[in-house]
mmCIF file of C-alpha atoms in Angstrom:
data_model
loop_
_atom_site.group_PDB
_atom_site.id
_atom_site.type_symbol
_atom_site.label_atom_id
_atom_site.label_comp_id
_atom_site.label_asym_id
_atom_site.label_seq_id
_atom_site.Cartn_x
_atom_site.Cartn_y
_atom_site.Cartn_z
ATOM 1 C CA MET A 1 60.418 67.196 163.479
ATOM 2 C CA ASN A 2 61.831 63.936 164.787
ATOM 3 C CA ILE A 3 60.049 61.105 163.000
ATOM 4 C CA LEU A 4 60.004 57.350 163.699
ATOM 5 C CA ILE A 5 58.900 54.798 161.090
ATOM 6 C CA LEU A 6 58.145 51.248 162.270
ATOM 7 C CA GLY A 7 58.916 48.461 159.809
ATOM 8 C CA SER A 8 61.634 46.876 157.644
ATOM 9 C CA GLY A 9 60.203 46.313 154.157
ATOM 10 C CA GLY A 10 59.951 48.018 150.802
ATOM 11 C CA ARG A 11 56.808 49.815 151.944
ATOM 12 C CA GLU A 12 58.686 51.402 154.877
ATOM 13 C CA HIS A 13 61.707 52.322 152.705
ATOM 14 C CA ALA A 14 59.332 54.124 150.331
ATOM 15 C CA LEU A 15 57.679 55.955 153.254
ATOM 16 C CA ALA A 16 61.122 56.898 154.599
ATOM 17 C CA TRP A 17 62.213 58.166 151.178
ATOM 18 C CA ALA A 18 59.105 60.352 150.806
ATOM 19 C CA VAL A 19 59.345 61.701 154.382
ATOM 20 C CA MET A 20 63.013 62.644 153.828
ATOM 21 C CA GLN A 21 62.009 64.855 150.858
ATOM 22 C CA ASN A 22 59.964 67.064 153.220
ATOM 23 C CA PRO A 23 61.802 69.960 154.972
ATOM 24 C CA LYS A 24 59.694 69.339 158.092
ATOM 25 C CA CYS A 25 61.751 66.236 158.745
ATOM 26 C CA ASP A 26 64.818 67.024 160.840
ATOM 27 C CA ARG A 27 65.671 63.533 162.064
ATOM 28 C CA LEU A 28 64.377 60.171 160.805
ATOM 29 C CA ILE A 29 64.715 56.875 162.634
ATOM 30 C CA VAL A 30 63.441 53.553 161.219
ATOM 31 C CA ALA A 31 63.007 50.478 163.373
ATOM 32 C CA PRO A 32 64.340 47.969 162.543
ATOM 33 C CA GLY A 33 64.917 49.139 158.945
ATOM 34 C CA ASN A 34 67.064 47.452 156.311
ATOM 35 C CA ALA A 35 70.231 48.093 154.305
ATOM 36 C CA GLY A 36 68.494 50.543 151.983
ATOM 37 C CA MET A 37 66.932 52.594 154.764
ATOM 38 C CA ALA A 38 70.298 52.684 156.563
ATOM 39 C CA GLN A 39 71.603 54.779 153.680
ATOM 40 C CA ILE A 40 69.081 57.608 154.324
ATOM 41 C CA ALA A 41 68.101 57.348 158.018
ATOM 42 C CA GLU A 42 69.137 56.017 161.389
ATOM 43 C CA CYS A 43 68.209 52.354 162.026
ATOM 44 C CA ALA A 44 67.257 51.227 165.527
ATOM 45 C CA SER A 45 66.780 47.775 167.104
ATOM 46 C CA LEU A 46 63.284 47.755 168.600
ATOM 47 C CA ASP A 47 60.414 45.302 169.115
ATOM 48 C CA ILE A 48 57.821 47.182 167.074
ATOM 49 C CA GLU A 49 54.963 45.027 168.353
ATOM 50 C CA ASP A 50 55.645 46.004 171.969
ATOM 51 C CA GLY A 51 53.687 49.176 172.570
ATOM 52 C CA ASP A 52 55.378 49.998 175.867
ATOM 53 C CA ALA A 53 58.853 49.604 174.262
ATOM 54 C CA VAL A 54 57.852 51.841 171.334
ATOM 55 C CA VAL A 55 56.504 54.537 173.661
ATOM 56 C CA THR A 56 59.693 54.462 175.797
ATOM 57 C CA PHE A 57 61.889 54.677 172.664
ATOM 58 C CA ALA A 58 59.787 57.589 171.314
ATOM 59 C CA GLN A 59 60.097 59.497 174.609
ATOM 60 C CA GLN A 60 63.862 58.848 174.903
ATOM 61 C CA ASN A 61 64.442 60.131 171.345
ATOM 62 C CA THR A 62 62.036 63.107 171.547
ATOM 63 C CA ILE A 63 59.945 61.695 168.639
ATOM 64 C CA ASP A 64 57.229 64.056 167.390
ATOM 65 C CA PHE A 65 55.512 61.687 164.936
ATOM 66 C CA VAL A 66 55.342 57.893 164.533
ATOM 67 C CA ILE A 67 54.366 56.219 161.221
ATOM 68 C CA ILE A 68 53.398 52.563 161.609
ATOM 69 C CA GLY A 69 54.080 50.533 158.473
ATOM 70 C CA PRO A 70 52.986 46.896 158.945
ATOM 71 C CA GLU A 71 49.683 45.499 160.174
ATOM 72 C CA ALA A 72 50.970 43.452 163.147
ATOM 73 C CA PRO A 73 51.818 46.415 165.434
ATOM 74 C CA LEU A 74 48.464 47.974 164.604
ATOM 75 C CA ALA A 75 46.592 44.783 165.583
ATOM 76 C CA LYS A 76 48.654 44.667 168.809
ATOM 77 C CA GLY A 77 47.504 48.183 169.739
ATOM 78 C CA VAL A 78 50.809 50.045 169.320
ATOM 79 C CA ALA A 79 48.981 53.092 167.949
ATOM 80 C CA ASP A 80 46.682 53.086 171.019
ATOM 81 C CA ARG A 81 49.667 53.112 173.417
ATOM 82 C CA LEU A 82 51.320 55.989 171.586
ATOM 83 C CA ARG A 83 48.151 58.078 171.651
ATOM 84 C CA GLU A 84 47.673 57.346 175.350
ATOM 85 C CA ALA A 85 51.243 58.596 175.919
ATOM 86 C CA GLY A 86 50.550 61.783 173.940
ATOM 87 C CA VAL A 87 52.695 60.852 170.920
ATOM 88 C CA SER A 88 51.242 61.779 167.528
ATOM 89 C CA VAL A 89 50.847 58.640 165.389
ATOM 90 C CA PHE A 90 49.738 57.642 161.900
ATOM 91 C CA GLY A 91 47.833 54.365 162.146
ATOM 92 C CA PRO A 92 44.424 53.125 163.410
ATOM 93 C CA SER A 93 43.593 51.834 166.823
ATOM 94 C CA ALA A 94 43.561 48.068 167.416
ATOM 95 C CA GLU A 95 39.805 48.080 167.396
ATOM 96 C CA ALA A 96 39.637 49.986 164.067
ATOM 97 C CA ALA A 97 42.450 47.807 162.620
ATOM 98 C CA LYS A 98 40.063 44.814 162.961
ATOM 99 C CA LEU A 99 38.940 45.891 159.440
ATOM 100 C CA GLU A 100 42.070 44.007 158.392
ATOM 101 C CA ALA A 101 42.695 41.716 161.393
ATOM 102 C CA SER A 102 39.258 40.096 161.234
ATOM 103 C CA LYS A 103 37.487 39.165 157.945
ATOM 104 C CA SER A 104 34.237 38.488 159.802
ATOM 105 C CA PHE A 105 34.353 41.874 161.524
ATOM 106 C CA THR A 106 34.734 43.573 158.115
ATOM 107 C CA LYS A 107 31.740 41.643 156.770
ATOM 108 C CA GLU A 108 29.622 42.780 159.766
ATOM 109 C CA VAL A 109 30.621 46.408 159.131
ATOM 110 C CA CYS A 110 29.830 46.098 155.392
ATOM 111 C CA ASP A 111 26.440 44.588 156.219
ATOM 112 C CA ALA A 112 25.664 47.419 158.627
ATOM 113 C CA ALA A 113 26.901 50.085 156.140
ATOM 114 C CA GLY A 114 25.180 48.519 153.106
ATOM 115 C CA ALA A 115 28.505 48.321 151.295
ATOM 116 C CA PRO A 116 28.529 45.920 148.287
ATOM 117 C CA THR A 117 30.776 42.889 148.878
ATOM 118 C CA ALA A 118 30.709 39.114 148.341
ATOM 119 C CA ALA A 119 28.068 36.895 149.947
ATOM 120 C CA TYR A 120 29.632 34.919 152.779
ATOM 121 C CA GLY A 121 29.439 32.581 155.698
ATOM 122 C CA HIS A 122 31.444 32.738 158.948
ATOM 123 C CA PHE A 123 32.464 29.476 160.709
ATOM 124 C CA THR A 124 34.165 28.214 163.815
ATOM 125 C CA ASP A 125 33.504 24.562 163.017
ATOM 126 C CA ALA A 126 35.025 22.547 160.160
ATOM 127 C CA ASP A 127 32.007 20.348 159.474
ATOM 128 C CA ALA A 128 29.647 23.342 159.130
ATOM 129 C CA ALA A 129 32.140 25.078 156.875
ATOM 130 C CA LYS A 130 32.410 21.973 154.642
ATOM 131 C CA ALA A 131 28.619 21.712 154.461
ATOM 132 C CA TYR A 132 28.437 25.319 153.264
ATOM 133 C CA ILE A 133 31.023 24.587 150.525
ATOM 134 C CA ARG A 134 29.138 21.476 149.351
ATOM 135 C CA GLU A 135 25.908 23.501 149.277
ATOM 136 C CA HIS A 136 27.377 26.377 147.223
ATOM 137 C CA GLY A 137 29.961 24.551 145.114
ATOM 138 C CA ALA A 138 33.041 25.977 143.417
ATOM 139 C CA PRO A 139 34.692 28.299 142.498
ATOM 140 C CA ILE A 140 34.606 29.657 146.049
ATOM 141 C CA VAL A 141 37.008 31.593 148.307
ATOM 142 C CA VAL A 142 38.182 30.348 151.734
ATOM 143 C CA LYS A 143 39.796 32.879 154.099
ATOM 144 C CA ALA A 144 41.449 32.551 157.472
ATOM 145 C CA ASP A 145 39.600 35.098 159.622
ATOM 146 C CA GLY A 146 42.731 36.602 161.233
ATOM 147 C CA LEU A 147 46.082 37.962 160.062
ATOM 148 C CA ALA A 148 48.071 35.377 158.139
ATOM 149 C CA ALA A 149 50.779 37.515 156.574
ATOM 150 C CA GLY A 150 48.896 37.734 153.290
ATOM 151 C CA LYS A 151 48.778 33.945 152.841
ATOM 152 C CA GLY A 152 45.426 32.997 154.436
ATOM 153 C CA VAL A 153 43.264 33.277 151.310
ATOM 154 C CA ILE A 154 42.563 30.220 149.086
ATOM 155 C CA VAL A 155 40.714 30.841 145.788
ATOM 156 C CA ALA A 156 39.408 27.343 145.192
ATOM 157 C CA MET A 157 38.387 26.561 141.604
ATOM 158 C CA ASP A 158 37.128 23.123 142.592
ATOM 159 C CA GLU A 159 35.273 21.770 145.623
ATOM 160 C CA GLN A 160 38.076 19.488 146.850
ATOM 161 C CA THR A 161 40.591 22.356 147.044
ATOM 162 C CA ALA A 162 38.099 24.280 149.178
ATOM 163 C CA LEU A 163 37.503 21.332 151.504
ATOM 164 C CA ASP A 164 41.301 20.765 151.817
ATOM 165 C CA ALA A 165 41.678 24.465 152.725
ATOM 166 C CA ILE A 166 39.219 23.979 155.596
ATOM 167 C CA ASP A 167 41.286 21.057 156.899
ATOM 168 C CA ASP A 168 44.453 23.125 156.619
ATOM 169 C CA MET A 169 43.018 26.155 158.431
ATOM 170 C CA PHE A 170 41.315 24.335 161.290
ATOM 171 C CA GLY A 171 44.367 22.072 161.418
ATOM 172 C CA GLY A 172 46.595 24.991 162.332
ATOM 173 C CA ALA A 173 48.374 25.684 159.023
ATOM 174 C CA PHE A 174 47.868 29.452 159.607
ATOM 175 C CA GLY A 175 48.174 29.399 163.408
ATOM 176 C CA GLY A 176 45.546 31.269 165.363
ATOM 177 C CA ALA A 177 44.492 33.157 162.202
ATOM 178 C CA GLY A 178 42.672 30.057 160.983
ATOM 179 C CA ALA A 179 40.713 29.317 164.185
ATOM 180 C CA GLU A 180 37.763 30.973 162.435
ATOM 181 C CA VAL A 181 37.051 30.918 158.747
ATOM 182 C CA VAL A 182 35.084 33.112 156.325
ATOM 183 C CA ILE A 183 33.843 31.511 153.068
ATOM 184 C CA GLU A 184 32.945 33.853 150.256
ATOM 185 C CA GLU A 185 31.271 33.907 146.888
ATOM 186 C CA PHE A 186 33.857 33.940 144.081
ATOM 187 C CA MET A 187 33.708 37.390 142.465
ATOM 188 C CA GLU A 188 34.643 37.797 138.821
ATOM 189 C CA GLY A 189 36.196 40.961 137.397
ATOM 190 C CA GLU A 190 39.452 42.883 137.581
ATOM 191 C CA GLU A 191 41.042 43.742 140.950
ATOM 192 C CA ALA A 192 42.401 47.126 141.833
ATOM 193 C CA SER A 193 43.431 48.965 145.036
ATOM 194 C CA TYR A 194 42.085 52.294 146.314
ATOM 195 C CA PHE A 195 43.938 54.203 149.013
ATOM 196 C CA ILE A 196 42.083 56.595 151.300
ATOM 197 C CA LEU A 197 43.300 58.630 154.275
ATOM 198 C CA CYS A 198 40.785 58.876 157.158
ATOM 199 C CA ASP A 199 40.989 61.110 160.249
ATOM 200 C CA GLY A 200 37.858 59.641 161.898
ATOM 201 C CA LYS A 201 35.502 61.999 160.094
ATOM 202 C CA THR A 202 36.914 62.965 156.669
ATOM 203 C CA ALA A 203 37.928 60.445 153.971
ATOM 204 C CA LEU A 204 40.416 61.710 151.349
ATOM 205 C CA PRO A 205 41.354 59.504 148.382
ATOM 206 C CA ILE A 206 45.099 59.576 147.692
ATOM 207 C CA GLY A 207 45.481 57.197 144.734
ATOM 208 C CA THR A 208 44.836 53.951 142.897
ATOM 209 C CA ALA A 209 47.150 51.083 142.099
ATOM 210 C CA GLN A 210 47.128 47.540 140.789
ATOM 211 C CA ASP A 211 49.491 44.812 141.909
ATOM 212 C CA HIS A 212 50.508 41.407 140.547
ATOM 213 C CA LYS A 213 49.988 38.632 143.066
ATOM 214 C CA ARG A 214 51.108 35.550 141.132
ATOM 215 C CA VAL A 215 54.796 34.639 141.051
ATOM 216 C CA GLY A 216 55.036 34.045 137.300
ATOM 217 C CA ASP A 217 54.556 35.982 134.035
ATOM 218 C CA GLY A 218 51.016 36.058 132.750
ATOM 219 C CA ASP A 219 49.705 35.820 136.328
ATOM 220 C CA THR A 220 50.675 32.170 136.666
ATOM 221 C CA GLY A 221 52.008 30.121 139.561
ATOM 222 C CA LEU A 222 51.624 30.557 143.322
ATOM 223 C CA ASN A 223 50.282 33.606 145.125
ATOM 224 C CA THR A 224 52.854 35.932 146.691
ATOM 225 C CA GLY A 225 52.896 39.098 148.726
ATOM 226 C CA GLY A 226 53.066 40.942 145.394
ATOM 227 C CA MET A 227 55.570 40.855 142.507
ATOM 228 C CA GLY A 228 55.034 44.402 141.265
ATOM 229 C CA ALA A 229 52.533 47.260 140.970
ATOM 230 C CA TYR A 230 51.687 50.347 139.016
ATOM 231 C CA SER A 231 49.769 53.585 139.641
ATOM 232 C CA PRO A 232 47.308 54.852 138.585
ATOM 233 C CA ALA A 233 45.082 51.827 137.819
ATOM 234 C CA PRO A 234 43.132 52.647 134.579
ATOM 235 C CA VAL A 235 40.365 50.133 135.482
ATOM 236 C CA LEU A 236 39.490 52.259 138.514
ATOM 237 C CA THR A 237 38.050 55.145 136.526
ATOM 238 C CA ASP A 238 37.035 58.468 138.130
ATOM 239 C CA ASP A 239 33.350 57.476 137.897
ATOM 240 C CA ILE A 240 33.873 54.058 139.468
ATOM 241 C CA ALA A 241 36.096 55.558 142.208
ATOM 242 C CA ALA A 242 33.481 58.248 143.023
ATOM 243 C CA ARG A 243 30.718 55.689 143.267
ATOM 244 C CA ALA A 244 32.899 53.476 145.478
ATOM 245 C CA MET A 245 33.539 56.414 147.794
ATOM 246 C CA ARG A 246 29.772 57.025 148.118
ATOM 247 C CA GLU A 247 28.689 53.388 148.409
ATOM 248 C CA ILE A 248 31.623 51.672 150.207
ATOM 249 C CA ILE A 249 34.206 53.970 151.790
ATOM 250 C CA GLU A 250 32.104 56.779 153.297
ATOM 251 C CA PRO A 251 29.469 54.387 154.727
ATOM 252 C CA THR A 252 32.297 52.303 156.286
ATOM 253 C CA VAL A 253 33.943 55.357 157.868
ATOM 254 C CA ALA A 254 30.535 56.484 159.182
ATOM 255 C CA GLU A 255 29.796 53.051 160.625
ATOM 256 C CA MET A 256 33.182 52.886 162.396
ATOM 257 C CA ALA A 257 32.531 56.327 163.955
ATOM 258 C CA LYS A 258 29.025 55.210 164.957
ATOM 259 C CA ARG A 259 30.553 52.236 166.779
ATOM 260 C CA GLY A 260 32.760 54.541 168.844
ATOM 261 C CA THR A 261 35.921 53.371 167.052
ATOM 262 C CA PRO A 262 36.650 56.101 164.489
ATOM 263 C CA TYR A 263 39.105 55.035 161.770
ATOM 264 C CA GLN A 264 42.298 57.110 161.684
ATOM 265 C CA GLY A 265 45.015 56.168 159.215
ATOM 266 C CA VAL A 266 45.185 54.800 155.691
ATOM 267 C CA LEU A 267 42.314 52.602 154.539
ATOM 268 C CA TYR A 268 43.438 50.333 151.687
ATOM 269 C CA ALA A 269 40.406 48.966 149.864
ATOM 270 C CA GLY A 270 40.769 46.052 147.487
ATOM 271 C CA PHE A 271 37.997 46.159 144.869
ATOM 272 C CA MET A 272 36.716 43.706 142.298
ATOM 273 C CA ILE A 273 35.472 45.703 139.342
ATOM 274 C CA LYS A 274 32.963 44.398 136.828
ATOM 275 C CA ASP A 275 30.457 46.163 134.585
ATOM 276 C CA GLY A 276 31.386 49.591 135.893
ATOM 277 C CA GLN A 277 30.848 48.787 139.565
ATOM 278 C CA ALA A 278 33.281 48.052 142.413
ATOM 279 C CA ARG A 279 32.591 45.520 145.163
ATOM 280 C CA LEU A 280 34.787 45.248 148.225
ATOM 281 C CA VAL A 281 37.173 42.261 148.348
ATOM 282 C CA GLU A 282 38.867 43.282 151.601
ATOM 283 C CA TYR A 283 40.188 46.178 153.655
ATOM 284 C CA ASN A 284 43.731 46.599 154.852
ATOM 285 C CA ALA A 285 44.655 48.948 157.714
ATOM 286 C CA ARG A 286 48.024 50.005 156.213
ATOM 287 C CA PHE A 287 49.609 50.805 152.885
ATOM 288 C CA GLY A 288 49.959 47.888 150.486
ATOM 289 C CA ASP A 289 53.361 46.465 149.651
ATOM 290 C CA PRO A 290 54.338 46.923 146.787
ATOM 291 C CA GLU A 291 51.576 49.490 146.088
ATOM 292 C CA CYS A 292 53.031 51.936 148.605
ATOM 293 C CA GLN A 293 56.205 52.157 146.577
ATOM 294 C CA VAL A 294 54.423 53.514 143.494
ATOM 295 C CA LEU A 295 52.177 55.843 145.533
ATOM 296 C CA MET A 296 55.107 57.361 147.409
ATOM 297 C CA MET A 297 57.018 57.760 144.128
ATOM 298 C CA ARG A 298 54.155 59.882 142.819
ATOM 299 C CA LEU A 299 53.285 61.746 146.054
ATOM 300 C CA GLY A 300 56.781 62.613 147.178
ATOM 301 C CA ALA A 301 57.260 65.162 149.981
ATOM 302 C CA GLN A 302 53.557 65.892 150.360
ATOM 303 C CA ALA A 303 52.999 62.400 151.752
ATOM 304 C CA LEU A 304 54.290 63.589 155.169
ATOM 305 C CA ASP A 305 51.937 66.634 155.176
ATOM 306 C CA LEU A 306 48.973 64.366 154.335
ATOM 307 C CA MET A 307 49.843 61.857 157.067
ATOM 308 C CA LEU A 308 50.240 64.658 159.606
ATOM 309 C CA ALA A 309 46.855 66.147 158.625
ATOM 310 C CA CYS A 310 45.352 62.704 159.006
ATOM 311 C CA ALA A 311 46.813 62.194 162.495
ATOM 312 C CA GLU A 312 45.788 65.690 163.631
ATOM 313 C CA GLY A 313 42.224 65.526 162.334
ATOM 314 C CA ARG A 314 42.766 68.181 159.646
ATOM 315 C CA LEU A 315 41.979 66.228 156.483
ATOM 316 C CA ASP A 316 39.107 68.543 155.633
ATOM 317 C CA GLU A 317 41.775 71.196 154.946
ATOM 318 C CA ALA A 318 44.118 68.855 152.975
ATOM 319 C CA GLN A 319 44.499 68.501 149.221
ATOM 320 C CA VAL A 320 46.370 65.948 147.143
ATOM 321 C CA ASN A 321 48.460 67.469 144.341
ATOM 322 C CA TRP A 322 48.855 64.829 141.632
ATOM 323 C CA ALA A 323 51.185 65.173 138.709
ATOM 324 C CA ASP A 324 49.865 63.663 135.477
ATOM 325 C CA ASP A 325 52.358 60.828 135.661
ATOM 326 C CA HIS A 326 52.722 57.104 136.162
ATOM 327 C CA ALA A 327 54.859 54.885 138.401
ATOM 328 C CA ILE A 328 55.744 51.258 138.399
ATOM 329 C CA THR A 329 57.640 48.956 140.753
ATOM 330 C CA VAL A 330 59.080 45.525 139.886
ATOM 331 C CA VAL A 331 59.884 43.195 142.741
ATOM 332 C CA MET A 332 63.133 41.199 142.643
ATOM 333 C CA ALA A 333 62.745 38.101 144.813
ATOM 334 C CA ALA A 334 65.157 35.392 146.006
ATOM 335 C CA ASN A 335 65.223 32.227 143.886
ATOM 336 C CA GLY A 336 62.648 29.757 145.229
ATOM 337 C CA TYR A 337 60.233 32.410 146.535
ATOM 338 C CA PRO A 338 57.374 32.088 147.559
ATOM 339 C CA GLY A 339 58.592 28.617 148.647
ATOM 340 C CA ALA A 340 61.860 27.931 150.437
ATOM 341 C CA TYR A 341 64.443 30.453 149.274
ATOM 342 C CA GLN A 342 68.181 30.964 149.740
ATOM 343 C CA LYS A 343 69.439 33.649 152.111
ATOM 344 C CA GLY A 344 72.791 35.403 152.042
ATOM 345 C CA SER A 345 73.360 35.860 148.297
ATOM 346 C CA ILE A 346 75.273 39.011 147.383
ATOM 347 C CA ILE A 347 73.679 41.700 145.155
ATOM 348 C CA ASN A 348 76.024 43.761 142.979
ATOM 349 C CA GLY A 349 75.495 46.747 140.654
ATOM 350 C CA LEU A 350 73.231 48.832 142.920
ATOM 351 C CA ASP A 351 75.828 51.589 143.432
ATOM 352 C CA ASP A 352 75.844 52.395 139.702
ATOM 353 C CA LEU A 353 72.054 53.025 139.485
ATOM 354 C CA PRO A 354 70.419 56.475 139.657
ATOM 355 C CA GLU A 355 68.389 57.391 142.744
ATOM 356 C CA ASP A 356 66.239 60.465 142.203
ATOM 357 C CA SER A 357 62.613 61.538 141.779
ATOM 358 C CA LYS A 358 62.208 59.225 138.782
ATOM 359 C CA ASN A 359 64.357 56.220 139.638
ATOM 360 C CA MET A 360 64.575 54.466 143.016
ATOM 361 C CA ILE A 361 65.555 51.099 144.480
ATOM 362 C CA PHE A 362 63.477 50.448 147.557
ATOM 363 C CA HIS A 363 64.966 47.652 149.688
ATOM 364 C CA ALA A 364 62.897 44.990 151.419
ATOM 365 C CA GLY A 365 64.775 41.866 152.622
ATOM 366 C CA THR A 366 68.362 43.178 152.632
ATOM 367 C CA THR A 367 71.155 43.619 155.081
ATOM 368 C CA GLU A 368 74.774 44.868 154.737
ATOM 369 C CA VAL A 369 77.526 42.407 155.522
ATOM 370 C CA ASP A 370 81.164 43.446 155.157
ATOM 371 C CA GLY A 371 80.171 46.302 152.899
ATOM 372 C CA LYS A 372 78.100 44.083 150.581
ATOM 373 C CA ILE A 373 74.322 44.190 150.158
ATOM 374 C CA THR A 374 73.007 40.671 150.842
ATOM 375 C CA ALA A 375 69.559 39.122 150.433
ATOM 376 C CA THR A 376 67.852 38.065 153.690
ATOM 377 C CA GLY A 377 64.182 37.816 152.682
ATOM 378 C CA GLY A 378 61.912 36.422 149.992
ATOM 379 C CA ARG A 379 61.001 39.733 148.362
ATOM 380 C CA VAL A 380 64.285 41.645 148.353
ATOM 381 C CA LEU A 381 64.280 44.727 146.075
ATOM 382 C CA ASN A 382 61.641 47.018 144.533
ATOM 383 C CA ILE A 383 62.853 48.606 141.303
ATOM 384 C CA THR A 384 60.686 51.701 141.000
ATOM 385 C CA ALA A 385 60.397 54.340 138.270
ATOM 386 C CA ARG A 386 58.184 57.279 137.222
ATOM 387 C CA GLY A 387 57.393 58.438 133.719
ATOM 388 C CA ASP A 388 54.988 60.571 131.688
ATOM 389 C CA SER A 389 53.434 57.296 130.555
ATOM 390 C CA LEU A 390 53.279 53.829 132.073
ATOM 391 C CA GLN A 391 55.394 52.521 129.190
ATOM 392 C CA GLU A 392 58.096 55.082 129.888
ATOM 393 C CA ALA A 393 58.102 54.206 133.607
ATOM 394 C CA ARG A 394 58.204 50.468 132.760
ATOM 395 C CA ASP A 395 61.086 50.879 130.329
ATOM 396 C CA ARG A 396 63.036 52.849 132.954
ATOM 397 C CA ALA A 397 62.446 50.196 135.656
ATOM 398 C CA TYR A 398 63.514 47.257 133.483
ATOM 399 C CA ALA A 399 66.560 49.172 132.275
ATOM 400 C CA MET A 400 67.641 49.432 135.921
ATOM 401 C CA ILE A 401 67.021 45.684 136.457
ATOM 402 C CA ASP A 402 69.294 44.934 133.509
ATOM 403 C CA LYS A 403 72.182 46.579 135.388
ATOM 404 C CA ILE A 404 71.719 44.606 138.649
ATOM 405 C CA ASP A 405 74.028 41.654 139.019
ATOM 406 C CA TRP A 406 72.206 39.136 141.223
ATOM 407 C CA PRO A 407 72.176 35.495 140.067
ATOM 408 C CA GLY A 408 70.371 34.565 143.255
ATOM 409 C CA GLY A 409 67.232 36.537 142.343
ATOM 410 C CA PHE A 410 64.478 36.731 139.750
ATOM 411 C CA ASN A 411 61.618 39.005 138.711
ATOM 412 C CA ARG A 412 58.537 38.968 136.497
ATOM 413 C CA SER A 413 59.098 40.528 133.075
ATOM 414 C CA ASP A 414 55.515 41.634 132.462
ATOM 415 C CA ILE A 415 54.581 44.067 135.273
ATOM 416 C CA GLY A 416 51.979 46.474 134.002
ATOM 417 C CA TRP A 417 50.699 44.141 131.284
ATOM 418 C CA ARG A 418 47.013 44.700 132.048
ATOM 419 C CA ALA A 419 47.211 48.463 131.570
ATOM 420 C CA LEU A 420 49.526 48.246 128.562
#
């Protein structure tokens, strides 16, 4: 098969790595890719949010299967255009992807499906939103309704922070994403991620993970896109996961089908877990980043078979074969991230590191300049390892980090601390 993966981050490098393990893959193109992906696949310059351009590229390159990595092309309807053109694609329609692209839409679906989630209000007016905050007090959560690159959520521990967040959002700090706002009850508990493949009818769980959002050790400092993750997540026990499937996931999938917009792709559910029960924090319409890295490390070659079954409506025949293992990924970010960070610093030592089924460096914000790997993004590398225990995987990952020579970068030293 000729396969095209859209995206340029660590998530897409992990997807590319897993796909390349499968003998069904004859040719792999990634667009636009990064320096790490260029070592295992062809990289192509392509506007991945332009559905017509993606269809034309797929036809010119005889692409059999397209895997869409990030959320933006999904929200722009790229999967719809590919399906209309008869190209097999992994990723939901624009209407189904509203489960991520619109917080208020997700709340409506949860209400209709009876899925447990936080109490909320939906606002298009700043004064009404502020009145709701004053009525309910803090802590409280303020969310930009639309896509804000993972940055449109303010967990306000005091009322003034929440009111300031309203001013920021309606003032344009998050662009069009903040034109509408959802304000939610603050939920206590431990967060974990559950990943489910859906083909419109069948929902198949493919793994759990837990990430680390804060930039500093001990979960301190600013929120980020994620500084590391591990899988499986012990807090999401088999019993809790089974109940969440019955009460949250399956009713959501049924409600989407009932609306005439069946969900087809990966459904990434963020749960808050307390007293043995999961409540939905949010849905994402794509794999998490960095959670995808640990999932792909554990799934390997079968990931392609599962995604194909999902795209072709055959999930009822599919089965996930899990090894009794653990995986961890540690993000190395450019100094200054998540604020202003330096670009162009050179990373040395990567050539001396093992790359196999237990040790991988997944690139995110990298490019190759004059034969040197240079940092071009905020989150730059994902140091990923597998082991029979989480401790073994963790030790392996940090041993790799010790061999990387990059004064321009940093990482958390405590990834996996909750489970360990």
